[in-house]
XYZ file of C-alpha atoms in Angstrom:
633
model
C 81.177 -50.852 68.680
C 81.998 -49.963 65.183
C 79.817 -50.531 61.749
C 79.969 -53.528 60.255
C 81.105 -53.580 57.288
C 78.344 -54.098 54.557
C 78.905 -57.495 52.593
C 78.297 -54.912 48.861
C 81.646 -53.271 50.256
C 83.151 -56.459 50.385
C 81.814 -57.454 46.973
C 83.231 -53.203 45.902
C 86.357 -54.863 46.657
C 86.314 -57.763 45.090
C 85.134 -56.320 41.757
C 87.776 -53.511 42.087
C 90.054 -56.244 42.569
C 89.174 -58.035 39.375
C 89.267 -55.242 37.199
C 93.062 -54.221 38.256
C 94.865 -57.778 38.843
C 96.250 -59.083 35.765
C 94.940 -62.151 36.423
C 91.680 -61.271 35.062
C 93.296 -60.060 31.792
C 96.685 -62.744 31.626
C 93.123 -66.248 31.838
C 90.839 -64.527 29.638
C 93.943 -63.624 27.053
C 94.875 -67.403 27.302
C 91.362 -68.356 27.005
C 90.957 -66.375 23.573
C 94.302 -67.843 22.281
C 92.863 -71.399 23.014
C 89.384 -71.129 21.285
C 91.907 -70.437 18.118
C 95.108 -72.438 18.705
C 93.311 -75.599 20.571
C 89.954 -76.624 20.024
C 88.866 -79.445 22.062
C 91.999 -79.172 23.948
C 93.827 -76.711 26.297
C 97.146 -74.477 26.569
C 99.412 -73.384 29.157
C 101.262 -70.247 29.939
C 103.429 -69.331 33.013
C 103.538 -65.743 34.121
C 105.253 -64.166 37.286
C 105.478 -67.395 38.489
C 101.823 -68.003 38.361
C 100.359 -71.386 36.052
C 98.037 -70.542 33.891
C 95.850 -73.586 31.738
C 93.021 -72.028 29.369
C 90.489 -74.715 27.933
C 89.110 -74.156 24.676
C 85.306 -73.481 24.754
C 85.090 -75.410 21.260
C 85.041 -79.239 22.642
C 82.688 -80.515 20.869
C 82.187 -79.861 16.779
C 79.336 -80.951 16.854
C 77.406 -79.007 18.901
C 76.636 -79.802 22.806
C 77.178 -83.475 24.033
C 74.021 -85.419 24.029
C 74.962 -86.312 27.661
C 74.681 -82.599 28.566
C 71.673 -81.369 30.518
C 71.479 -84.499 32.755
C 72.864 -84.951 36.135
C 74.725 -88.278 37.235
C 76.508 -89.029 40.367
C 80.022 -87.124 41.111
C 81.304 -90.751 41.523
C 80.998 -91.540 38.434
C 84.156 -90.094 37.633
C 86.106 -92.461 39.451
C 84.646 -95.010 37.348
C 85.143 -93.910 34.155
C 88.768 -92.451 34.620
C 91.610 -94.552 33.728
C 93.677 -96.420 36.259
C 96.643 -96.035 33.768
C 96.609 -92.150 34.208
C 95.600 -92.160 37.550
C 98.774 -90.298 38.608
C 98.343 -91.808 42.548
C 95.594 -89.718 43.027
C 93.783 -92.115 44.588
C 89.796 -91.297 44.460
C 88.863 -88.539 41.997
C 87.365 -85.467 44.111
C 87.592 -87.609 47.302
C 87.287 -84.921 49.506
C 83.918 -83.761 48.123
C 82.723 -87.115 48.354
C 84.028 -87.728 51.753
C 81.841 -85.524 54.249
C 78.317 -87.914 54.355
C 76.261 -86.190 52.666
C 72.832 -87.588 52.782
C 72.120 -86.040 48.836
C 74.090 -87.017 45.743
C 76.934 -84.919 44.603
C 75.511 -84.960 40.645
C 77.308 -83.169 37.886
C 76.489 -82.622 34.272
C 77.620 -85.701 32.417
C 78.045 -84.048 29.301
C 80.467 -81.606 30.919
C 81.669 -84.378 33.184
C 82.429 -86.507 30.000
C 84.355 -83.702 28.179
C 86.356 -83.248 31.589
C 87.483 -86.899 31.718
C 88.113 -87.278 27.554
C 90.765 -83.963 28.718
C 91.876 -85.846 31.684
C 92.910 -89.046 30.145
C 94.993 -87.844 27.742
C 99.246 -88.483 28.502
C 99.499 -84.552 27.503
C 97.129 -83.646 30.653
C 98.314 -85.594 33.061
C 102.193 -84.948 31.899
C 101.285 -80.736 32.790
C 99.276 -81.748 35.765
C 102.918 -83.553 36.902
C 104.901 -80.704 36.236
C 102.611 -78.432 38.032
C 102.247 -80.550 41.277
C 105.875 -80.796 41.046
C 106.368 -77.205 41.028
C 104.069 -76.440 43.578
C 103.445 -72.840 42.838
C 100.020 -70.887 41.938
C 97.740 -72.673 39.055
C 94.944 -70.431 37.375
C 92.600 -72.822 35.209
C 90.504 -71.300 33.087
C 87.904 -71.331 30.366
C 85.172 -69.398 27.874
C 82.013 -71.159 27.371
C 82.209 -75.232 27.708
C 85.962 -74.810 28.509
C 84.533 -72.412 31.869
C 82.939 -75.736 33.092
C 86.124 -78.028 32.227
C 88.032 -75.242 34.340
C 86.091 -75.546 37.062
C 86.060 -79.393 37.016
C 89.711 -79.490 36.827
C 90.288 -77.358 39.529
C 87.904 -78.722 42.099
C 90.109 -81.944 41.230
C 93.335 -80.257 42.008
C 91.923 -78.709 45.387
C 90.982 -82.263 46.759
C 94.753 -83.921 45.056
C 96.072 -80.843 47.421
C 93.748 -81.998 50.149
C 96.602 -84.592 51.853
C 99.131 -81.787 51.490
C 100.099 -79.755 54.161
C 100.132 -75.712 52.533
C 99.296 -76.530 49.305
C 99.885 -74.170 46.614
C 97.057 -71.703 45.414
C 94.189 -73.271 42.479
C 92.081 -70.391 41.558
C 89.518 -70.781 38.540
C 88.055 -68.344 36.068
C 85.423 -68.651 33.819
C 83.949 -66.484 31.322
C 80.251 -67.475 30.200
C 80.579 -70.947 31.563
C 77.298 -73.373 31.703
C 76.486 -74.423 35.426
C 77.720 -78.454 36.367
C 76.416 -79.391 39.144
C 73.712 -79.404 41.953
C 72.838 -78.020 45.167
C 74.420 -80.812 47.319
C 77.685 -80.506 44.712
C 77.150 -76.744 46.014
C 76.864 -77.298 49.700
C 80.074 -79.724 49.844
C 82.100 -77.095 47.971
C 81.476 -74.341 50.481
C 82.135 -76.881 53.125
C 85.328 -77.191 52.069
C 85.885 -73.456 51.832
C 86.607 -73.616 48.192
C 83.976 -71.153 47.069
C 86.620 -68.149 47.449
C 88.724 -69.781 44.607
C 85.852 -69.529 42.050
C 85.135 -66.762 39.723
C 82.422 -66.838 37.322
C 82.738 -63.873 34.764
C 79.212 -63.582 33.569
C 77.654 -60.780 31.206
C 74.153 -59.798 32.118
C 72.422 -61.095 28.693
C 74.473 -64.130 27.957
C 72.513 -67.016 27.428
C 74.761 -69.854 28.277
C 75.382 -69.628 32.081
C 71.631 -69.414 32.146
C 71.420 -72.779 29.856
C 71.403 -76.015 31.969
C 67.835 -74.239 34.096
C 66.151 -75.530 31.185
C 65.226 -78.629 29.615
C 67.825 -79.537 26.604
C 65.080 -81.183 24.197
C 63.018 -79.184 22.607
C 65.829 -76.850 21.701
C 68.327 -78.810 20.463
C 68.419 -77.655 16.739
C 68.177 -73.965 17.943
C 71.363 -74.842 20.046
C 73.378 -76.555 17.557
C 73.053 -73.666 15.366
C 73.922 -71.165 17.644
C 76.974 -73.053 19.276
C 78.551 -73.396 15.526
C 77.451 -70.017 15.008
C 79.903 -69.346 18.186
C 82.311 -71.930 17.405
C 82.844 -70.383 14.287
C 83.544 -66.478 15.882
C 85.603 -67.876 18.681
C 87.685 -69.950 16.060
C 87.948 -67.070 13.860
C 88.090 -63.504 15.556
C 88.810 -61.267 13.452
C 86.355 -61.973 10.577
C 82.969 -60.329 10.265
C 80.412 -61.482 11.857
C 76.526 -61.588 11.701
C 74.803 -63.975 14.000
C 71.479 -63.232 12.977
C 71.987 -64.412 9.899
C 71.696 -68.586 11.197
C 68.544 -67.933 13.399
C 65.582 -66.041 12.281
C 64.334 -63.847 14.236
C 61.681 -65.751 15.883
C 63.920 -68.642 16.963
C 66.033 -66.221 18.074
C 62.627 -65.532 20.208
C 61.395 -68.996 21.089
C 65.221 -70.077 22.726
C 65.513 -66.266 24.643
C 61.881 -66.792 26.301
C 61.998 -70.640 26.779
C 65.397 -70.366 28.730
C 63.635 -67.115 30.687
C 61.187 -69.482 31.732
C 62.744 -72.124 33.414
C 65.502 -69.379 35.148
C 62.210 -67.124 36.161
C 61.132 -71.136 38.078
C 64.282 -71.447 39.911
C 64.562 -67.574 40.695
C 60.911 -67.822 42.625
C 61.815 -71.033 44.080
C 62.283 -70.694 47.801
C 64.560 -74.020 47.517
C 66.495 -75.609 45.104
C 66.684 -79.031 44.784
C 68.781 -82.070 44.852
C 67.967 -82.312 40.706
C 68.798 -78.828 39.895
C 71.461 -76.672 39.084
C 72.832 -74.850 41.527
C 75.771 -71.909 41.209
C 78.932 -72.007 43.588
C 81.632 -69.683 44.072
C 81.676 -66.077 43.408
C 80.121 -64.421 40.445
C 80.923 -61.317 39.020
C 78.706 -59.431 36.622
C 79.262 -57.296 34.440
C 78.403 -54.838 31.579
C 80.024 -52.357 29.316
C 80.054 -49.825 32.491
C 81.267 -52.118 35.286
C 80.942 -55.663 37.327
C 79.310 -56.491 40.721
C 80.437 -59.482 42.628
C 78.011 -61.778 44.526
C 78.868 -65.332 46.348
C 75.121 -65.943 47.963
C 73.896 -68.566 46.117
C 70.129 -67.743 46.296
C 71.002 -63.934 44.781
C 72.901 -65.166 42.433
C 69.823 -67.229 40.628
C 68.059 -63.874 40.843
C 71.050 -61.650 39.356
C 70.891 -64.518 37.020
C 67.291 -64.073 35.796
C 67.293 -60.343 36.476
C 69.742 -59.582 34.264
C 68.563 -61.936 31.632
C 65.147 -61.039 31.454
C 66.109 -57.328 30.694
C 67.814 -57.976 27.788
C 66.424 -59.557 24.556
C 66.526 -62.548 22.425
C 69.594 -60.730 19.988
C 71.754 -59.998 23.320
C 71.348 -63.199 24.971
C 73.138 -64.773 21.581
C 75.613 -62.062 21.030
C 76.372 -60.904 24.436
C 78.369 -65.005 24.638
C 80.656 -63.274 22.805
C 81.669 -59.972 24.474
C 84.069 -60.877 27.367
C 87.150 -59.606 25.990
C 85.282 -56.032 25.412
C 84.086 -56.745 29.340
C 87.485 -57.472 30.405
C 89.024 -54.782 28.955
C 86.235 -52.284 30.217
C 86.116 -53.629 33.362
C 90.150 -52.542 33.902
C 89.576 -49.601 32.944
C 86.337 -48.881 34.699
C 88.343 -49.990 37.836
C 91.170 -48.486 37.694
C 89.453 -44.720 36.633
C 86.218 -44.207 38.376
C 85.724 -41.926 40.774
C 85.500 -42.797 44.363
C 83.572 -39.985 45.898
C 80.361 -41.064 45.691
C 81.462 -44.621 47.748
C 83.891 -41.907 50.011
C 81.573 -39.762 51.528
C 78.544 -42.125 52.098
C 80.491 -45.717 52.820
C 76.751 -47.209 53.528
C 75.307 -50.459 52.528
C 72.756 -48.780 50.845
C 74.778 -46.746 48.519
C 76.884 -49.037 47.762
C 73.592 -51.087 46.896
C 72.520 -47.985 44.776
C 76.018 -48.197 42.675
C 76.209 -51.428 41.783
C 72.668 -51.604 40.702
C 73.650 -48.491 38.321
C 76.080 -50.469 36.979
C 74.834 -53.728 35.538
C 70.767 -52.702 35.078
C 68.629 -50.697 32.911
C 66.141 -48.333 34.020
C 63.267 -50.570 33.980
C 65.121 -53.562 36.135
C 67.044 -50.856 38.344
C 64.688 -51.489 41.069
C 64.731 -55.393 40.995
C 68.156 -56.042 40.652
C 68.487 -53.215 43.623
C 66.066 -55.380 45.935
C 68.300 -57.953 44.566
C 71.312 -56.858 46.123
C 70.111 -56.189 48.999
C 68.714 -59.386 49.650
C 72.499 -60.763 49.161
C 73.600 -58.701 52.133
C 74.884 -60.824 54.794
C 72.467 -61.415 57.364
C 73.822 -60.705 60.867
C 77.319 -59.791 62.086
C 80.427 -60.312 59.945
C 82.418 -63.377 60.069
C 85.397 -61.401 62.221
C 82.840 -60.341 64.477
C 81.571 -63.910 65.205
C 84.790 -65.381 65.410
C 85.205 -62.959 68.182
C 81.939 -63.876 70.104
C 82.895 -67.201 69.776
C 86.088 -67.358 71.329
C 84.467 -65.264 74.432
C 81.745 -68.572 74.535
C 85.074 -70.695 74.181
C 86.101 -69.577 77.409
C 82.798 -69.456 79.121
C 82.345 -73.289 78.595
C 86.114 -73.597 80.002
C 84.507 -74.802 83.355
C 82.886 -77.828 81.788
C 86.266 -78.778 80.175
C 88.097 -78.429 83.734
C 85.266 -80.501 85.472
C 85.973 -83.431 82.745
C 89.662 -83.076 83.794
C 89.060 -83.415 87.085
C 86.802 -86.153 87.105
C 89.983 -88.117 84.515
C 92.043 -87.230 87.652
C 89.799 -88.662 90.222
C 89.487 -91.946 88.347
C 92.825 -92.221 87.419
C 93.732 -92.398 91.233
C 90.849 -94.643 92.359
C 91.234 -97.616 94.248
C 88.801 -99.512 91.337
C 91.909 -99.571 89.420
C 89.571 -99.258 86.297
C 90.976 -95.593 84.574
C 88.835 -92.886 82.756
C 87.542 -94.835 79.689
C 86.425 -97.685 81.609
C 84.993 -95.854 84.448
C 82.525 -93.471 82.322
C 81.769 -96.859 80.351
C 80.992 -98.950 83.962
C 79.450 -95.548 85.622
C 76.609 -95.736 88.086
C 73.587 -92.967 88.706
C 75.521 -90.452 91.041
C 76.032 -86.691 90.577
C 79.689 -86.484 89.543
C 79.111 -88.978 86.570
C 75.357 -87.086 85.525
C 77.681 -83.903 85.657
C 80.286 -85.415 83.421
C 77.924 -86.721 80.987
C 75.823 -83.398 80.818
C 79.239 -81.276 80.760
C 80.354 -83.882 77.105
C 77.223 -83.384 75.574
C 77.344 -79.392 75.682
C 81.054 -79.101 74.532
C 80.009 -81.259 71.692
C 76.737 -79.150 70.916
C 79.339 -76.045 70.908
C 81.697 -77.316 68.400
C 78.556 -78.698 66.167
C 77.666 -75.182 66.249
C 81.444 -73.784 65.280
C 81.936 -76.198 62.693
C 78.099 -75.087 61.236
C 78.724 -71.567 61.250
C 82.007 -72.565 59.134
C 80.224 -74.006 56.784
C 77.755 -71.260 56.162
C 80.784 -68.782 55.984
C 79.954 -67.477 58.644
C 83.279 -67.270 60.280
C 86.711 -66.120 58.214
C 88.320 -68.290 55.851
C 91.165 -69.186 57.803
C 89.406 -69.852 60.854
C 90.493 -73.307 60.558
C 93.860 -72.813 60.252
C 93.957 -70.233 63.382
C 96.079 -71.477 66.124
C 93.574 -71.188 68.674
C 90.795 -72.676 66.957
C 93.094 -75.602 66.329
C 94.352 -76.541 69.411
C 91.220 -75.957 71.449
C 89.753 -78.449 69.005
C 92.075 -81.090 68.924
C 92.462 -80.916 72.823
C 88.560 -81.515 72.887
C 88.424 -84.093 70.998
C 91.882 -86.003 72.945
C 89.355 -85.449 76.131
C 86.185 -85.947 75.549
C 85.914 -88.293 72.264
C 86.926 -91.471 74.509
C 83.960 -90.490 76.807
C 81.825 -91.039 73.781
C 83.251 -93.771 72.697
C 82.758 -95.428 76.196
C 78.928 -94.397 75.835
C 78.637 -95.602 72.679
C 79.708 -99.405 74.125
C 77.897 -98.864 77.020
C 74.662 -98.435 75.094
C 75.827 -101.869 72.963
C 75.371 -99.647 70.032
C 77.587 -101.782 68.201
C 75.233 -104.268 68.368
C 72.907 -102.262 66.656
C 75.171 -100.157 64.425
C 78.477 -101.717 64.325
C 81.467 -100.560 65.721
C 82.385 -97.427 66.477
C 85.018 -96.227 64.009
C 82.962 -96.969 60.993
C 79.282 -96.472 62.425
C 79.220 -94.272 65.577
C 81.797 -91.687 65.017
C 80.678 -87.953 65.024
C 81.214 -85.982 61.857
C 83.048 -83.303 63.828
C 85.611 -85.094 65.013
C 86.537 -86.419 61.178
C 86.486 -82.504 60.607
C 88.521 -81.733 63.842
C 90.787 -84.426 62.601
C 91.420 -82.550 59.255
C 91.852 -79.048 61.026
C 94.694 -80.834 63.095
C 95.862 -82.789 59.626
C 96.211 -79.214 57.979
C 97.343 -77.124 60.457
C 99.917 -74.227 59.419
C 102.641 -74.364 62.430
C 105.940 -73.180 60.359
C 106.913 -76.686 59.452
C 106.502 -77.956 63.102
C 105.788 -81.460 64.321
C 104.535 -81.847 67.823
C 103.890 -85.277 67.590
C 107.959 -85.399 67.272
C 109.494 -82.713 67.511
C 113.289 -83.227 66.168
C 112.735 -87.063 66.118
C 112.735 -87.180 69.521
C 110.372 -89.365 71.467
C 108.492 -88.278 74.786
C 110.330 -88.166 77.924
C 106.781 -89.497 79.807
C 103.643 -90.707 79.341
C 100.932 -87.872 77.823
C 98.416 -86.750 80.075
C 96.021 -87.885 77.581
C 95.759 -90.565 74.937
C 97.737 -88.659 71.719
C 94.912 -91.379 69.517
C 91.376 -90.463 70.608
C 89.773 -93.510 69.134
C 92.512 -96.014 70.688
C 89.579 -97.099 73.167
C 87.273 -97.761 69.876
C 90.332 -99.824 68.547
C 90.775 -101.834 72.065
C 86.897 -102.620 71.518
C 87.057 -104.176 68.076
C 90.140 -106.091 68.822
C 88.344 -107.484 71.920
C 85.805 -108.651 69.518
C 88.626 -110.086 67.629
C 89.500 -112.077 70.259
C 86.273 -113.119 71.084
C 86.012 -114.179 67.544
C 88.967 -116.562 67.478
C 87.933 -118.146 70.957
C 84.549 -119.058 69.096
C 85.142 -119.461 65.102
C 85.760 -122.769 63.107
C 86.732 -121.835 59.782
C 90.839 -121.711 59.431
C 89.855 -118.518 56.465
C 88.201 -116.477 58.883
C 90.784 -117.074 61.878
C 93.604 -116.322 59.737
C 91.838 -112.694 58.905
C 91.036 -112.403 62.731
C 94.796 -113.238 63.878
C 95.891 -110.832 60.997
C 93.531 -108.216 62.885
C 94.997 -108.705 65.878
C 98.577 -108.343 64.745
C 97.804 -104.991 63.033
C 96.266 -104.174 66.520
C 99.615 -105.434 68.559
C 101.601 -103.139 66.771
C 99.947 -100.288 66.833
C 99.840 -100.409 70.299
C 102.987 -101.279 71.228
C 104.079 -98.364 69.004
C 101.708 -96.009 70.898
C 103.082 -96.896 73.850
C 106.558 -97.130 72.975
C 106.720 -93.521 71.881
C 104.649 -92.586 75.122
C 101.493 -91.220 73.343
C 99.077 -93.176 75.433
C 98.013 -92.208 79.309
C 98.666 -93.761 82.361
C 94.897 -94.560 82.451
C 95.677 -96.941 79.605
C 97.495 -99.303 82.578
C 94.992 -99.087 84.856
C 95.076 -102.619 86.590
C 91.533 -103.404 85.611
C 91.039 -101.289 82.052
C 89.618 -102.858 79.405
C 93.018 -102.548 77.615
C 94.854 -104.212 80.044
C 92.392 -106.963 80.414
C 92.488 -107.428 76.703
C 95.741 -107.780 77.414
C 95.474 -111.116 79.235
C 93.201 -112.358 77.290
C 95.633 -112.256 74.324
C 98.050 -113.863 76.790
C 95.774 -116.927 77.407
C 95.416 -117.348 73.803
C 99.124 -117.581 72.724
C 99.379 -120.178 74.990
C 96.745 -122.474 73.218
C 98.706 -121.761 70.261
C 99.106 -125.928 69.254
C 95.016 -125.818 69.444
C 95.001 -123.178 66.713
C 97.902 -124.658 64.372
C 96.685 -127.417 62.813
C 93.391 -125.047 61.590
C 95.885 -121.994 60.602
C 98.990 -121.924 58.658
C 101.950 -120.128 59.763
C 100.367 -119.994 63.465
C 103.816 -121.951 65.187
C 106.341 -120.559 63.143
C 104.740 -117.065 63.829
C 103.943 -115.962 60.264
C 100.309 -115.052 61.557
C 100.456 -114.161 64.956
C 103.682 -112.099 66.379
């Protein structure tokens, strides 16, 4: 079989990339405009058809936000945003909120703060109209503070484009941005395969990506003088400048080796926590002879403190304000070097070997080299296991066939009872045992798909794969009603609640959004053409319509047993919302033949509804609207 490919040549690539698009140069061009034209605000620029929106890294006159340095819940920007701009957004960064995370998504409040003070603003949300309206390519961007309002903004476009089928490309640049957020903010941000459309643009000395590892406190007045001292160069390019001149020497000391400190802690931790901050995304970085790109978030701490720690207190303070000498250097390096060396030995280690020549000095060439190769990707390449795992997909094809067969046998049994109700009313015998073993594997496979997705482990648009998407969704339209039936007949509800709320499997929610965001050239097969199904699907089209038959069962259950008119108007509601859904489901023909099964639990619920219309004049006088049908249909 041949080589993989070495995850440095990947990273080659992705540097060589940078240095030649114009996208590097167009956002950091715009981002040097903006520290002069708009302080504490942000400008846009169109090019090629391509949206680009530059925040100023001056937001705050006055130094850093007091807020900044502490962590606070990724929630709290739903709070603190105005309903009055909301623009119908619904939930700010819903989808990173959205996957049950046990851990806190926390962000920096300071740079959350600035974010939302941006966000309010009619001016913001006007441009954020026109560019959803557009839907073409957005680029935000940002030097310094404005990195970290750049990447805020556009993790809030990605989840607005979350309920849009092919959404238009957000990619984010930053140049010497602060970190704003933790590990779990991290983790969810990978999930969601949005660590590709990060950049980070970081010089080896700067000080300010290396910042928020360190307590705020007991610098603050050595900050404040170096952020005006910044403020004041990024304002005002072209006049002279000498930075030593506002911190003496030894200050200049005490900020470079307290800040080395804390990022030396996090470098030798083996695992960073929940009240940390954590890097996402890809980083790139660079020096006056080239850039190396690394998106493992462990090596990039180390890169971080590597680099750092061979510079010196006068760098880490100067070097904030070298990215347009970077940029430019970068192109060129890029675009001229020679290739030989990477031509005739294509190996991870040399390619190991150049980058390390690139961005070190002598005495940190072997560290950052060890460093590098620690960020090789361990075991094969995602292409490679997307490979292996569509040979397992059709290994486990038996145990899919044996749950079809068993729908078929009870589908034709004299019991009359269907699939759902027969799993659910099951007794000890072979065929069931085999049925039950058979669900629990395929659902230990795709645990293990969707994992390996999340630790990009697979290729980005896995997902969105044709194969992957339909074997998924015709998984879950088999075997998710057999877990729902399990679920009842274990009276977990009892315990948990029901089953839609409480008992559901993450992977199905995520199966759900492959199927949600699927890329079939503007194809519907729910309904195709507007046309409804000639027949009745093989399988239910809704796989938790047997968890919906369940809690309107309990619906009924409730009127046949409650006395207060409130709470039987809410139940009749219920079961009206419940009535029309599935008359609709069956109306279109998106529900089995199982579904009619003389003695199903659908069917029986069925009757009972029956029964209860007809005691209709008992229920009128304790619910209004009940006999001229306002409440029940």
């Amino acid at each position: 079989m041949e080589a993989e490919a070495s995850s440095f040549e990947t990273s080659e690539m992705l540097a060589r990339f940078l240095g030649s698009t114009p996208m590097l140069t167009e956002s950091w061009n715009l981002c040097a405009r903006s520290n002069v034209m708009a302080p504490q605000g942000f400008l846009i620029h169109e090019v090629g058809g391509v949206t680009y929106v530059a925040f100023s890294g001056i937001q705050s006159l006055d130094g850093l936000d007091p807020s900044c340095g502490n962590l606070v819940p990724l929630s709290a920007a739903t709070a603190v945003a105005s309903t009055v701009y909301d623009g119908g957004d619904g939930e700010m960064f819903s989808a990173l909120r959205n996957q049950g995370d046990e851990n806190i998504l926390l962000v920096d409040a300071g740079l959350l703060q600035l974010f939302l003070t941006i966000y309010r603003t009619p001016v913001f949300q006007n441009q954020m109209f026109e560019i959803k309206k557009k839907q073409k390519p957005v680029v935000f961007t940002g030097h310094s503070i404005g990195g970290a309002i750049a990447a805020l903004s556009s993790l809030w476009l990605l989840s607005y484009y979350q309920s849009i089928s092919s959404p238009p490309s957000v990619i984010c640049f930053t140049y010497g941005s602060p970190l704003i957020g933790n590990e779990p903010l991290s983790r969810a941000i990978h999930r969601q395969r949005w660590g590709g459309n990060f950049c980070h643009v970081v010089s080896k000395f700067d000080l300010m990506p290396r910042l928020l590892f360190a307590p705020l406190a007991p610098i603050t007045t050595h900050l404040h003088t170096v952020l005006k001292s910044w403020h004041l160069t990024m304002s005002s390019p072209f006049l002279i400048r000498d930075l030593g001149v506002q911190l003496a020497d030894h200050e200049k000391s005490e900020l470079f080796h307290f800040v080395l400190h804390y990022v030396d802690v996090a470098a030798r931790s083996h695992a960073l926590g929940s009240d940390s901050y954590v890097p996402f995304g890809n980083f790139a970085f660079c020096s006056s002879d080239g850039a190396v790109c690394i998106d493992d978030t462990i090596a990039v701490v180390r890169m971080l403190h590597l680099t750092f720690a061979s510079g010196s207190p006068s760098s880490s303070v100067n070097d904030h304000l070298e990215y347009e000498s970077y940029v430019e250097k970068m192109s060129l390096r890029f675009l001229n070097r020679d290739d030989d060396e990477l031509c005739e030995s294509n190996t991870y280690e040399a390619g190991v070997t150049l980058a390390s020549q690139l961005i070190s000095t002598d005495h940190m060439h072997r560290p950052i080299k060890d460093c590098l190769r620690v960020a090789r990707r361990i075991g094969p390449s995602p292409n490679r296991n997307s490979a292996e795992l569509a040979i397992r997909l059709s290994k486990i094809a038996p145990l899919r066939a044996q749950i079809e067969w068993y729908k078929a046998s009870c589908d034709k049994s004299d019991d009359h009872h269907g699939y759902y109700d027969s799993f659910k009313l099951r007794s000890v015998s072979k065929r069931d045992f085999k049925v039950f073993i058979n669900r629990i594997k395929l659902g230990d496979f795709w645990n293990e798909v969707i994992d390996m997705l999340e630790k990009n482990q697979l290729p980005h648009d896995f997902p969105k794969r044709a194969k992957w998407v339909y074997a998924s969704q015709s998984y879950k339209l088999l075997v998710e009603p057999l877990d729902i039936a399990e679920y009842y007949r274990t009276c977990e509800h009892l315990k948990r609640g029901h089953y839609l709320k409480h008992g559901r499997e993450r992977r199905y929610e995520i199966i759900d959004k492959w199927w949600r965001e699927r890329d079939i050239h503007g194809e519907n097969d729910n309904n195709k053409c507007g046309k409804n199904r000639s027949k009745f699907a093989s399988v239910t089209q809704d796989s938790c319509f047997w968890a919906k038959v369940e809690e309107a069962r309990s619906w009924v259950e409730g009127v046949k047993c409650a006395s207060d008119h409130r709470g039987l108007t809410g139940l009749w509601a219920n079961i009206e919302k419940f009535e029309q859904y599935s008359r609709g489901m069956e109306e279109r023909k998106e529900v089995s033949m199982d579904v009619f099964a003389k003695n199903s639990s659908y069917m029986r619920l069925m009757e009972d509804l029956r029964d209860l219309k007809l005691q209709l004049p008992y229920f009128s006088p304790q619910i209004p609207g009940v006999l001229d049908r306002k409440v029940l249909p």
